[in-house]
CSV table of C-alpha atoms in Angstrom, one decimal:
chain,number,residue,atom,x,y,z
A,1,MET,CA,0.0,0.0,0.0
A,2,SER,CA,1.4,3.4,-0.8
A,3,ARG,CA,2.0,5.9,1.9
A,4,ALA,CA,-0.6,8.2,0.4
A,5,THR,CA,-3.3,5.5,0.9
A,6,GLU,CA,-2.1,3.9,4.1
A,7,MET,CA,-4.5,3.6,7.0
A,8,PHE,CA,-3.7,5.6,10.1
A,9,PHE,CA,-5.0,5.1,13.6
A,10,ALA,CA,-5.7,7.5,16.4
A,11,ALA,CA,-4.3,6.3,19.7
A,12,TRP,CA,-7.6,4.9,20.9
A,13,GLN,CA,-8.1,3.1,17.6
A,14,ALA,CA,-4.6,1.6,17.9
A,15,ALA,CA,-5.4,0.4,21.5
A,16,ASP,CA,-8.6,-1.2,20.2
A,17,TYR,CA,-6.8,-2.8,17.3
A,18,ALA,CA,-4.1,-4.2,19.6
A,19,GLY,CA,-6.4,-5.2,22.4
A,20,LEU,CA,-4.6,-2.9,24.8
A,21,LYS,CA,-5.6,-0.1,27.2
A,22,ILE,CA,-5.1,3.4,25.8
A,23,GLU,CA,-2.6,4.1,28.6
A,24,ALA,CA,-0.4,1.2,27.4
A,25,ILE,CA,-0.5,2.7,23.8
A,26,TYR,CA,0.5,6.1,25.1
A,27,GLU,CA,3.4,4.6,27.0
A,28,LEU,CA,4.6,2.7,24.0
A,29,LEU,CA,4.3,5.8,21.8
A,30,GLU,CA,6.1,8.1,24.3
A,31,ASN,CA,8.9,5.5,24.6
A,32,GLY,CA,9.2,5.3,20.9
A,33,GLU,CA,8.4,1.6,20.8
A,34,ILE,CA,5.7,2.1,18.2
A,35,GLU,CA,6.6,4.4,15.2
A,36,ALA,CA,4.1,7.2,15.0
A,37,ASP,CA,3.8,10.9,14.3
A,38,ASN,CA,2.6,13.5,16.9
A,39,ILE,CA,0.7,16.1,14.9
A,40,ASP,CA,-0.6,19.1,16.8
A,41,GLY,CA,-0.6,17.0,20.0
A,42,ARG,CA,-2.4,14.0,18.5
A,43,TRP,CA,-0.8,10.7,17.7
A,44,ARG,CA,-1.2,9.3,14.2
A,45,ILE,CA,-0.1,5.7,14.0
A,46,ARG,CA,0.3,3.8,10.7
A,47,LYS,CA,-1.5,0.5,10.6
A,48,SER,CA,1.7,-1.0,9.2
A,49,ALA,CA,3.6,0.3,12.2
A,50,MET,CA,1.1,-1.4,14.6
A,51,ASP,CA,1.3,-4.6,12.6
A,52,ALA,CA,5.1,-4.5,12.8
A,53,TRP,CA,5.0,-3.9,16.5
A,54,LEU,CA,2.5,-6.7,17.0
A,55,ASP,CA,4.5,-9.1,14.9
A,56,ALA,CA,7.9,-8.3,16.5
A,57,ASP,CA,9.8,-11.1,18.1
A,58,VAL,CA,10.5,-11.0,21.8
A,59,SER,CA,14.3,-10.6,22.4
A,60,GLU,CA,16.2,-13.1,24.5
A,61,GLU,CA,16.8,-10.4,27.0
A,62,GLU,CA,13.1,-9.6,27.3
A,63,LEU,CA,12.3,-13.3,27.6
A,64,GLU,CA,14.9,-13.7,30.3
A,65,GLN,CA,13.4,-10.7,32.2
A,66,LEU,CA,9.9,-12.2,32.0
A,67,THR,CA,11.1,-15.6,33.0
A,68,SER,CA,12.9,-14.2,36.1
A,69,LYS,CA,9.8,-12.4,37.1
A,70,LEU,CA,7.7,-15.5,36.8
A,71,ARG,CA,10.0,-17.8,38.7
A,72,HIS,CA,8.3,-16.9,42.0
A,73,VAL,CA,4.7,-17.1,40.7
A,74,ASN,CA,2.5,-19.9,41.7
A,75,GLU,CA,-0.1,-21.6,39.4
A,76,GLU,CA,-3.0,-19.5,40.6
A,77,GLN,CA,-1.0,-16.2,40.1
A,78,ALA,CA,0.1,-17.4,36.6
A,79,ARG,CA,-3.6,-18.1,35.7
A,80,GLN,CA,-4.5,-14.6,36.8
A,81,ILE,CA,-1.7,-13.0,34.9
A,82,LEU,CA,-2.8,-14.8,31.7
A,83,LYS,CA,-6.4,-13.9,32.3
A,84,ASP,CA,-5.5,-10.2,32.8
A,85,ALA,CA,-3.3,-10.3,29.7
A,86,GLN,CA,-6.1,-11.7,27.6
A,87,SER,CA,-8.5,-9.0,28.8
A,88,GLY,CA,-5.9,-6.3,28.1
A,89,GLN,CA,-5.2,-5.4,31.7
A,90,SER,CA,-1.8,-4.2,32.8
């Protein structure tokens, strides 16, 4: 798709598309983890940028960090973490 006809999302639309809370999208945008433009105080996110972020592989370092956090989690806590993640909670 050419840049002229590419679909753009507002932050709330990107959150809905990714199944995340709007606050999580703002944090990702402010940290530069998702490529976007801030035009007159409003974020504009290309659909292709959202797709790239959603498709990105987890680095070994990120996986190790997650694993170390989960080492002390019991089964009930793990189930709650998964349930929260599936519902888009942080």
